[in-house]
Amino acid sequence: MKIIKVGVDGYRLLNGFEMDLRDDLSLVIGKNNTGKTSLLNVLSAFLTGSQSSFEFADLSLDVQRSLLANLSSTNLKTPENYPEISLTVEIRYDEKDNLRNLSKLMVDLSPEGRTVHLRFSYEMLPEQFAQLHTDIRQSLVAIQNALNKQDLAEADQKDELQRFLGKNLKNYMTRSVISFDPTDVNVSLDLTNEIKLVRNVLNLEYVSARRSVENRDNDNGGKSSGRALSRLSSDYFNDHTGGNEASAPFIQLAAQASITDRAFTESYEQVFKDVLTKVKRFGALAGLVGDIHITSSIQPGGRSEERRV
């Protein structure tokens, strides 16, 4: 079972975007400001448990302009298209896969069916747009009264509209998740209230792009993903060695780890020389015998450890 295609629409520069994924490893390469980070951000916003809210600036520029134009009018006008950000995910499976979780997301139960299509959306419904228009008009009137003006200049009104949307857009948007049949628009399954079922199938680990990559736990309100980079690296290594400690790559790594251990151990003896001398003296006074030293123990496939022996 694997994700074979993702599609994004209405998010920043990503409009009508589709990407096929390789079986093993997919690399997204491109110049700056071409949407690479945007792709990761939209995947994270929809597929992680954080339920991150999108902002007005996340809407495509065309949608931003259209929304501002419609909201600038004192009369309610029906937009040609309501604001929406969407993500589609296509999952392929075969008869060898365990379908316990995936089966709950299926709408095509035919024997020849081998794909599941999911659509995540963050959209403004017609009634929400109407309420947004009302609330914005009231806000503009309140600002005009506070400034003792009958009307705001066009530029000032635009600034106020953007400020209002920047703070309050999430209050006028609705999240939804459906499983659908791409060949029949009338066949779908609403999974909006079953997001846990979806996350039993889709699991995203997101290591933020930085100039230097750190491998520390993040404190995210008790919902830390833990050492994501370690897990991803370990999984990749195991996939390519079969977890076999007798494989040539593993033996080579273990040998290099042993060499590194020796270098670290020698350094520890110098760095902790004064501390160890005092600890040994205290032990002798207490009638304890034996040597105390610090050694390095790097375990391939596990965590790097420093032990006192």
mmCIF file of N, CA and C in Angstrom, residues 135-245:
data_model
loop_
_atom_site.group_PDB
_atom_site.id
_atom_site.type_symbol
_atom_site.label_atom_id
_atom_site.label_comp_id
_atom_site.label_asym_id
_atom_site.label_seq_id
_atom_site.Cartn_x
_atom_site.Cartn_y
_atom_site.Cartn_z
ATOM 1 N N ASP A 135 -20.179 40.886 8.512
ATOM 2 C CA ASP A 135 -19.269 41.238 9.605
ATOM 3 C C ASP A 135 -18.223 42.264 9.175
ATOM 4 N N ILE A 136 -17.752 42.129 7.955
ATOM 5 C CA ILE A 136 -16.750 43.085 7.458
ATOM 6 C C ILE A 136 -17.369 44.462 7.265
ATOM 7 N N ARG A 137 -18.584 44.520 6.747
ATOM 8 C CA ARG A 137 -19.240 45.823 6.581
ATOM 9 C C ARG A 137 -19.432 46.499 7.928
ATOM 10 N N GLN A 138 -19.813 45.727 8.935
ATOM 11 C CA GLN A 138 -19.987 46.288 10.274
ATOM 12 C C GLN A 138 -18.660 46.789 10.831
ATOM 13 N N SER A 139 -17.594 46.048 10.573
ATOM 14 C CA SER A 139 -16.282 46.455 11.046
ATOM 15 C C SER A 139 -15.836 47.752 10.383
ATOM 16 N N LEU A 140 -16.074 47.869 9.072
ATOM 17 C CA LEU A 140 -15.686 49.083 8.358
ATOM 18 C C LEU A 140 -16.481 50.296 8.844
ATOM 19 N N VAL A 141 -17.768 50.089 9.103
ATOM 20 C CA VAL A 141 -18.595 51.186 9.623
ATOM 21 C C VAL A 141 -18.088 51.630 10.993
ATOM 22 N N ALA A 142 -17.745 50.676 11.832
ATOM 23 C CA ALA A 142 -17.232 51.013 13.159
ATOM 24 C C ALA A 142 -15.924 51.806 13.061
ATOM 25 N N ILE A 143 -15.073 51.437 12.119
ATOM 26 C CA ILE A 143 -13.801 52.155 11.928
ATOM 27 C C ILE A 143 -14.064 53.572 11.411
ATOM 28 N N GLN A 144 -14.993 53.711 10.466
ATOM 29 C CA GLN A 144 -15.349 55.031 9.943
ATOM 30 C C GLN A 144 -15.875 55.931 11.052
ATOM 31 N N ASN A 145 -16.721 55.382 11.907
ATOM 32 C CA ASN A 145 -17.273 56.166 13.012
ATOM 33 C C ASN A 145 -16.175 56.575 13.993
ATOM 34 N N ALA A 146 -15.269 55.659 14.252
ATOM 35 C CA ALA A 146 -14.182 55.969 15.178
ATOM 36 C C ALA A 146 -13.275 57.062 14.629
ATOM 37 N N LEU A 147 -13.129 57.106 13.296
ATOM 38 C CA LEU A 147 -12.287 58.125 12.654
ATOM 39 C C LEU A 147 -13.086 59.364 12.274
ATOM 40 N N ASN A 148 -14.397 59.313 12.551
ATOM 41 C CA ASN A 148 -15.298 60.426 12.215
ATOM 42 C C ASN A 148 -15.257 60.726 10.714
ATOM 43 N N LYS A 149 -15.323 59.640 9.920
ATOM 44 C CA LYS A 149 -15.331 59.765 8.477
ATOM 45 C C LYS A 149 -16.553 59.073 7.903
ATOM 46 N N GLN A 150 -17.065 59.638 6.806
ATOM 47 C CA GLN A 150 -18.200 58.996 6.151
ATOM 48 C C GLN A 150 -17.755 57.787 5.327
ATOM 49 N N ASP A 151 -16.595 57.903 4.712
ATOM 50 C CA ASP A 151 -16.070 56.825 3.889
ATOM 51 C C ASP A 151 -14.558 56.724 4.075
ATOM 52 N N LEU A 152 -14.068 55.507 3.937
ATOM 53 C CA LEU A 152 -12.631 55.291 3.956
ATOM 54 C C LEU A 152 -12.091 55.369 2.537
ATOM 55 N N ALA A 153 -10.876 55.862 2.401
ATOM 56 C CA ALA A 153 -10.230 55.859 1.094
ATOM 57 C C ALA A 153 -10.077 54.423 0.624
ATOM 58 N N GLU A 154 -10.033 54.253 -0.684
ATOM 59 C CA GLU A 154 -9.975 52.898 -1.248
ATOM 60 C C GLU A 154 -8.798 52.103 -0.698
ATOM 61 N N ALA A 155 -7.634 52.745 -0.615
ATOM 62 C CA ALA A 155 -6.444 52.053 -0.107
ATOM 63 C C ALA A 155 -6.618 51.683 1.363
ATOM 64 N N ASP A 156 -7.212 52.601 2.158
ATOM 65 C CA ASP A 156 -7.429 52.322 3.583
ATOM 66 C C ASP A 156 -8.429 51.184 3.767
ATOM 67 N N GLN A 157 -9.472 51.184 2.930
ATOM 68 C CA GLN A 157 -10.471 50.115 3.020
ATOM 69 C C GLN A 157 -9.845 48.765 2.683
ATOM 70 N N LYS A 158 -8.989 48.752 1.663
ATOM 71 C CA LYS A 158 -8.319 47.505 1.295
ATOM 72 C C LYS A 158 -7.436 47.009 2.427
ATOM 73 N N ASP A 159 -6.735 47.935 3.076
ATOM 74 C CA ASP A 159 -5.873 47.556 4.199
ATOM 75 C C ASP A 159 -6.700 46.954 5.326
ATOM 76 N N GLU A 160 -7.851 47.563 5.612
ATOM 77 C CA GLU A 160 -8.710 47.069 6.687
ATOM 78 C C GLU A 160 -9.294 45.697 6.342
ATOM 79 N N LEU A 161 -9.648 45.496 5.081
ATOM 80 C CA LEU A 161 -10.167 44.200 4.655
ATOM 81 C C LEU A 161 -9.108 43.116 4.842
ATOM 82 N N GLN A 162 -7.885 43.403 4.425
ATOM 83 C CA GLN A 162 -6.808 42.424 4.558
ATOM 84 C C GLN A 162 -6.494 42.160 6.025
ATOM 85 N N ARG A 163 -6.540 43.202 6.850
ATOM 86 C CA ARG A 163 -6.280 43.021 8.272
ATOM 87 C C ARG A 163 -7.367 42.146 8.911
ATOM 88 N N PHE A 164 -8.608 42.386 8.554
ATOM 89 C CA PHE A 164 -9.724 41.595 9.098
ATOM 90 C C PHE A 164 -9.589 40.137 8.673
ATOM 91 N N LEU A 165 -9.306 39.907 7.405
ATOM 92 C CA LEU A 165 -9.180 38.539 6.899
ATOM 93 C C LEU A 165 -7.963 37.844 7.496
ATOM 94 N N GLY A 166 -6.884 38.594 7.698
ATOM 95 C CA GLY A 166 -5.694 38.006 8.293
ATOM 96 C C GLY A 166 -5.942 37.480 9.691
ATOM 97 N N LYS A 167 -6.828 38.156 10.425
ATOM 98 C CA LYS A 167 -7.115 37.752 11.797
ATOM 99 C C LYS A 167 -8.253 36.746 11.899
ATOM 100 N N ASN A 168 -9.210 36.820 10.987
ATOM 101 C CA ASN A 168 -10.477 36.109 11.209
ATOM 102 C C ASN A 168 -10.887 35.114 10.138
ATOM 103 N N LEU A 169 -10.068 34.906 9.118
ATOM 104 C CA LEU A 169 -10.501 34.038 8.022
ATOM 105 C C LEU A 169 -10.919 32.654 8.510
ATOM 106 N N LYS A 170 -10.171 32.094 9.474
ATOM 107 C CA LYS A 170 -10.454 30.736 9.932
ATOM 108 C C LYS A 170 -11.868 30.580 10.487
ATOM 109 N N ASN A 171 -12.476 31.683 10.913
ATOM 110 C CA ASN A 171 -13.840 31.619 11.458
ATOM 111 C C ASN A 171 -14.896 31.472 10.370
ATOM 112 N N TYR A 172 -14.486 31.589 9.121
ATOM 113 C CA TYR A 172 -15.439 31.539 8.009
ATOM 114 C C TYR A 172 -15.076 30.433 7.008
ATOM 115 N N MET A 173 -14.292 29.470 7.463
ATOM 116 C CA MET A 173 -13.874 28.361 6.607
ATOM 117 C C MET A 173 -14.262 27.039 7.254
ATOM 118 N N THR A 174 -14.483 26.026 6.429
ATOM 119 C CA THR A 174 -14.907 24.712 6.894
ATOM 120 C C THR A 174 -13.950 23.651 6.373
ATOM 121 N N ARG A 175 -13.540 22.763 7.260
ATOM 122 C CA ARG A 175 -12.703 21.631 6.871
ATOM 123 C C ARG A 175 -13.591 20.427 6.550
ATOM 124 N N SER A 176 -13.157 19.658 5.570
ATOM 125 C CA SER A 176 -13.874 18.420 5.267
ATOM 126 C C SER A 176 -12.908 17.413 4.659
ATOM 127 N N VAL A 177 -13.253 16.142 4.814
ATOM 128 C CA VAL A 177 -12.472 15.055 4.235
ATOM 129 C C VAL A 177 -13.455 14.053 3.642
ATOM 130 N N ILE A 178 -13.237 13.682 2.398
ATOM 131 C CA ILE A 178 -14.103 12.683 1.782
ATOM 132 C C ILE A 178 -13.250 11.653 1.048
ATOM 133 N N SER A 179 -13.789 10.462 0.928
ATOM 134 C CA SER A 179 -13.262 9.449 0.025
ATOM 135 C C SER A 179 -14.212 9.443 -1.167
ATOM 136 N N PHE A 180 -13.668 9.443 -2.382
ATOM 137 C CA PHE A 180 -14.542 9.607 -3.547
ATOM 138 C C PHE A 180 -14.125 8.689 -4.687
ATOM 139 N N ASP A 181 -15.070 8.502 -5.586
ATOM 140 C CA ASP A 181 -14.837 7.725 -6.811
ATOM 141 C C ASP A 181 -14.625 8.721 -7.948
ATOM 142 N N PRO A 182 -13.407 8.796 -8.517
ATOM 143 C CA PRO A 182 -13.146 9.792 -9.563
ATOM 144 C C PRO A 182 -13.959 9.571 -10.831
ATOM 145 N N THR A 183 -14.559 8.389 -10.982
ATOM 146 C CA THR A 183 -15.350 8.102 -12.176
ATOM 147 C C THR A 183 -16.836 8.372 -11.974
ATOM 148 N N ASP A 184 -17.224 8.683 -10.735
ATOM 149 C CA ASP A 184 -18.646 8.928 -10.447
ATOM 150 C C ASP A 184 -18.747 9.944 -9.313
ATOM 151 N N VAL A 185 -19.105 11.177 -9.639
ATOM 152 C CA VAL A 185 -19.145 12.261 -8.650
ATOM 153 C C VAL A 185 -20.214 12.019 -7.584
ATOM 154 N N ASN A 186 -21.149 11.118 -7.846
ATOM 155 C CA ASN A 186 -22.231 10.857 -6.888
ATOM 156 C C ASN A 186 -21.843 9.835 -5.819
ATOM 157 N N VAL A 187 -20.661 9.253 -5.959
ATOM 158 C CA VAL A 187 -20.224 8.239 -5.003
ATOM 159 C C VAL A 187 -19.115 8.819 -4.127
ATOM 160 N N SER A 188 -19.408 8.977 -2.856
ATOM 161 C CA SER A 188 -18.409 9.513 -1.932
ATOM 162 C C SER A 188 -18.756 9.092 -0.508
ATOM 163 N N LEU A 189 -17.773 9.225 0.371
ATOM 164 C CA LEU A 189 -17.938 8.863 1.774
ATOM 165 C C LEU A 189 -17.377 10.002 2.615
ATOM 166 N N ASP A 190 -18.223 10.600 3.448
ATOM 167 C CA ASP A 190 -17.799 11.725 4.284
ATOM 168 C C ASP A 190 -17.007 11.203 5.486
ATOM 169 N N LEU A 191 -15.748 11.634 5.582
ATOM 170 C CA LEU A 191 -14.865 11.189 6.661
ATOM 171 C C LEU A 191 -14.465 12.340 7.581
ATOM 172 N N THR A 192 -15.179 13.449 7.476
ATOM 173 C CA THR A 192 -14.806 14.641 8.234
ATOM 174 C C THR A 192 -14.749 14.362 9.731
ATOM 175 N N ASN A 193 -15.681 13.583 10.224
ATOM 176 C CA ASN A 193 -15.721 13.275 11.657
ATOM 177 C C ASN A 193 -15.016 11.965 11.990
ATOM 178 N N GLU A 194 -14.312 11.429 11.006
ATOM 179 C CA GLU A 194 -13.592 10.172 11.208
ATOM 180 C C GLU A 194 -12.108 10.358 10.898
ATOM 181 N N ILE A 195 -11.585 11.516 11.294
ATOM 182 C CA ILE A 195 -10.206 11.844 10.931
ATOM 183 C C ILE A 195 -9.206 10.852 11.523
ATOM 184 N N LYS A 196 -9.529 10.233 12.657
ATOM 185 C CA LYS A 196 -8.628 9.238 13.241
ATOM 186 C C LYS A 196 -8.473 8.031 12.318
ATOM 187 N N LEU A 197 -9.549 7.661 11.639
ATOM 188 C CA LEU A 197 -9.467 6.555 10.687
ATOM 189 C C LEU A 197 -8.498 6.901 9.555
ATOM 190 N N VAL A 198 -8.577 8.151 9.105
ATOM 191 C CA VAL A 198 -7.702 8.585 8.015
ATOM 192 C C VAL A 198 -6.247 8.548 8.467
ATOM 193 N N ARG A 199 -5.992 8.982 9.677
ATOM 194 C CA ARG A 199 -4.605 9.049 10.154
ATOM 195 C C ARG A 199 -4.055 7.678 10.524
ATOM 196 N N ASN A 200 -4.931 6.689 10.641
ATOM 197 C CA ASN A 200 -4.443 5.321 10.804
ATOM 198 C C ASN A 200 -3.807 4.812 9.518
ATOM 199 N N VAL A 201 -4.158 5.474 8.407
ATOM 200 C CA VAL A 201 -3.627 5.081 7.106
ATOM 201 C C VAL A 201 -2.508 6.020 6.656
ATOM 202 N N LEU A 202 -2.709 7.311 6.858
ATOM 203 C CA LEU A 202 -1.745 8.318 6.417
ATOM 204 C C LEU A 202 -0.977 8.858 7.608
ATOM 205 N N ASN A 203 0.334 8.738 7.555
ATOM 206 C CA ASN A 203 1.177 9.228 8.643
ATOM 207 C C ASN A 203 2.291 10.071 8.050
ATOM 208 N N LEU A 204 2.373 11.309 8.483
ATOM 209 C CA LEU A 204 3.361 12.226 7.925
ATOM 210 C C LEU A 204 4.357 12.654 8.993
ATOM 211 N N GLU A 205 5.645 12.493 8.695
ATOM 212 C CA GLU A 205 6.718 13.026 9.530
ATOM 213 C C GLU A 205 7.342 14.183 8.779
ATOM 214 N N TYR A 206 7.434 15.332 9.425
ATOM 215 C CA TYR A 206 7.863 16.544 8.751
ATOM 216 C C TYR A 206 9.085 17.104 9.469
ATOM 217 N N VAL A 207 10.241 17.069 8.806
ATOM 218 C CA VAL A 207 11.461 17.669 9.343
ATOM 219 C C VAL A 207 11.629 19.014 8.648
ATOM 220 N N SER A 208 11.528 20.110 9.395
ATOM 221 C CA SER A 208 11.564 21.442 8.812
ATOM 222 C C SER A 208 12.894 21.712 8.117
ATOM 223 N N ALA A 209 12.817 22.461 7.032
ATOM 224 C CA ALA A 209 14.034 22.826 6.296
ATOM 225 C C ALA A 209 14.774 23.922 7.042
ATOM 226 N N ARG A 210 16.045 23.679 7.327
ATOM 227 C CA ARG A 210 16.899 24.663 7.978
ATOM 228 C C ARG A 210 18.289 24.579 7.359
ATOM 229 N N ARG A 211 19.066 25.609 7.586
ATOM 230 C CA ARG A 211 20.443 25.577 7.112
ATOM 231 C C ARG A 211 21.217 24.480 7.827
ATOM 232 N N SER A 212 20.889 24.257 9.116
ATOM 233 C CA SER A 212 21.487 23.155 9.862
ATOM 234 C C SER A 212 20.355 22.311 10.417
ATOM 235 N N VAL A 213 20.444 21.007 10.276
ATOM 236 C CA VAL A 213 19.381 20.113 10.720
ATOM 237 C C VAL A 213 19.732 19.564 12.086
ATOM 238 N N GLU A 214 18.889 19.829 13.070
ATOM 239 C CA GLU A 214 19.110 19.345 14.418
ATOM 240 C C GLU A 214 18.232 18.136 14.664
ATOM 241 N N ASN A 215 18.657 17.322 15.597
ATOM 242 C CA ASN A 215 17.961 16.072 15.864
ATOM 243 C C ASN A 215 17.450 16.046 17.301
ATOM 244 N N ARG A 216 16.899 17.196 17.711
ATOM 245 C CA ARG A 216 16.397 17.289 19.070
ATOM 246 C C ARG A 216 14.887 17.129 19.080
ATOM 247 N N ASP A 217 14.370 16.652 20.193
ATOM 248 C CA ASP A 217 12.926 16.556 20.338
ATOM 249 C C ASP A 217 12.348 17.955 20.339
ATOM 250 N N ASN A 218 11.182 18.114 19.718
ATOM 251 C CA ASN A 218 10.489 19.388 19.739
ATOM 252 C C ASN A 218 9.387 19.335 20.775
ATOM 253 N N ASP A 219 9.223 20.446 21.469
ATOM 254 C CA ASP A 219 8.155 20.526 22.458
ATOM 255 C C ASP A 219 6.968 21.211 21.812
ATOM 256 N N ASN A 220 5.972 20.440 21.477
ATOM 257 C CA ASN A 220 4.819 20.988 20.781
ATOM 258 C C ASN A 220 3.557 20.696 21.575
ATOM 259 N N GLY A 221 3.526 21.281 22.787
ATOM 260 C CA GLY A 221 2.349 21.099 23.610
ATOM 261 C C GLY A 221 2.090 19.662 23.985
ATOM 262 N N GLY A 222 3.164 18.891 24.165
ATOM 263 C CA GLY A 222 2.984 17.499 24.556
ATOM 264 C C GLY A 222 2.729 16.576 23.387
ATOM 265 N N LYS A 223 2.735 17.120 22.157
ATOM 266 C CA LYS A 223 2.461 16.300 20.979
ATOM 267 C C LYS A 223 3.706 16.207 20.102
ATOM 268 N N SER A 224 4.849 16.077 20.743
ATOM 269 C CA SER A 224 6.103 16.023 20.008
ATOM 270 C C SER A 224 6.133 14.791 19.110
ATOM 271 N N SER A 225 6.635 14.989 17.905
ATOM 272 C CA SER A 225 6.793 13.856 17.000
ATOM 273 C C SER A 225 8.027 13.059 17.349
ATOM 274 N N GLY A 226 8.790 13.549 18.336
ATOM 275 C CA GLY A 226 9.995 12.844 18.756
ATOM 276 C C GLY A 226 11.111 13.016 17.760
ATOM 277 N N ARG A 227 12.075 12.139 17.819
ATOM 278 C CA ARG A 227 13.240 12.262 16.955
ATOM 279 C C ARG A 227 12.905 11.778 15.550
ATOM 280 N N ALA A 228 12.175 12.636 14.825
ATOM 281 C CA ALA A 228 11.691 12.242 13.503
ATOM 282 C C ALA A 228 12.838 11.931 12.562
ATOM 283 N N LEU A 229 13.887 12.755 12.591
ATOM 284 C CA LEU A 229 14.994 12.526 11.672
ATOM 285 C C LEU A 229 15.677 11.198 11.959
ATOM 286 N N SER A 230 15.842 10.849 13.246
ATOM 287 C CA SER A 230 16.451 9.567 13.597
ATOM 288 C C SER A 230 15.615 8.407 13.088
ATOM 289 N N ARG A 231 14.314 8.492 13.290
ATOM 290 C CA ARG A 231 13.439 7.402 12.871
ATOM 291 C C ARG A 231 13.444 7.241 11.362
ATOM 292 N N LEU A 232 13.369 8.374 10.654
ATOM 293 C CA LEU A 232 13.361 8.300 9.201
ATOM 294 C C LEU A 232 14.670 7.721 8.673
ATOM 295 N N SER A 233 15.789 8.159 9.254
ATOM 296 C CA SER A 233 17.094 7.642 8.819
ATOM 297 C C SER A 233 17.218 6.162 9.131
ATOM 298 N N SER A 234 16.777 5.782 10.329
ATOM 299 C CA SER A 234 16.860 4.384 10.735
ATOM 300 C C SER A 234 15.998 3.498 9.841
ATOM 301 N N ASP A 235 14.777 3.976 9.548
ATOM 302 C CA ASP A 235 13.883 3.199 8.677
ATOM 303 C C ASP A 235 14.488 3.031 7.290
ATOM 304 N N TYR A 236 15.072 4.111 6.772
ATOM 305 C CA TYR A 236 15.672 4.038 5.436
ATOM 306 C C TYR A 236 16.827 3.043 5.434
ATOM 307 N N PHE A 237 17.676 3.092 6.491
ATOM 308 C CA PHE A 237 18.822 2.181 6.578
ATOM 309 C C PHE A 237 18.348 0.730 6.656
ATOM 310 N N ASN A 238 17.347 0.488 7.503
ATOM 311 C CA ASN A 238 16.848 -0.877 7.650
ATOM 312 C C ASN A 238 16.224 -1.397 6.352
ATOM 313 N N ASP A 239 15.525 -0.513 5.637
ATOM 314 C CA ASP A 239 14.914 -0.922 4.374
ATOM 315 C C ASP A 239 15.969 -1.345 3.349
ATOM 316 N N HIS A 240 17.140 -0.712 3.432
ATOM 317 C CA HIS A 240 18.162 -0.978 2.422
ATOM 318 C C HIS A 240 19.207 -1.993 2.879
ATOM 319 N N THR A 241 19.076 -2.472 4.106
ATOM 320 C CA THR A 241 19.968 -3.552 4.560
ATOM 321 C C THR A 241 19.159 -4.750 5.021
ATOM 322 N N GLY A 242 17.833 -4.566 5.038
ATOM 323 C CA GLY A 242 16.971 -5.631 5.522
ATOM 324 C C GLY A 242 17.121 -5.867 7.015
ATOM 325 N N GLY A 243 17.724 -4.868 7.719
ATOM 326 C CA GLY A 243 17.960 -5.042 9.153
ATOM 327 C C GLY A 243 18.969 -6.131 9.437
ATOM 328 N N ASN A 244 19.709 -6.532 8.425
ATOM 329 C CA ASN A 244 20.659 -7.633 8.544
ATOM 330 C C ASN A 244 22.011 -7.118 9.013
ATOM 331 N N GLU A 245 22.412 -7.497 10.245
ATOM 332 C CA GLU A 245 23.668 -7.014 10.794
ATOM 333 C C GLU A 245 24.877 -7.658 10.126
#
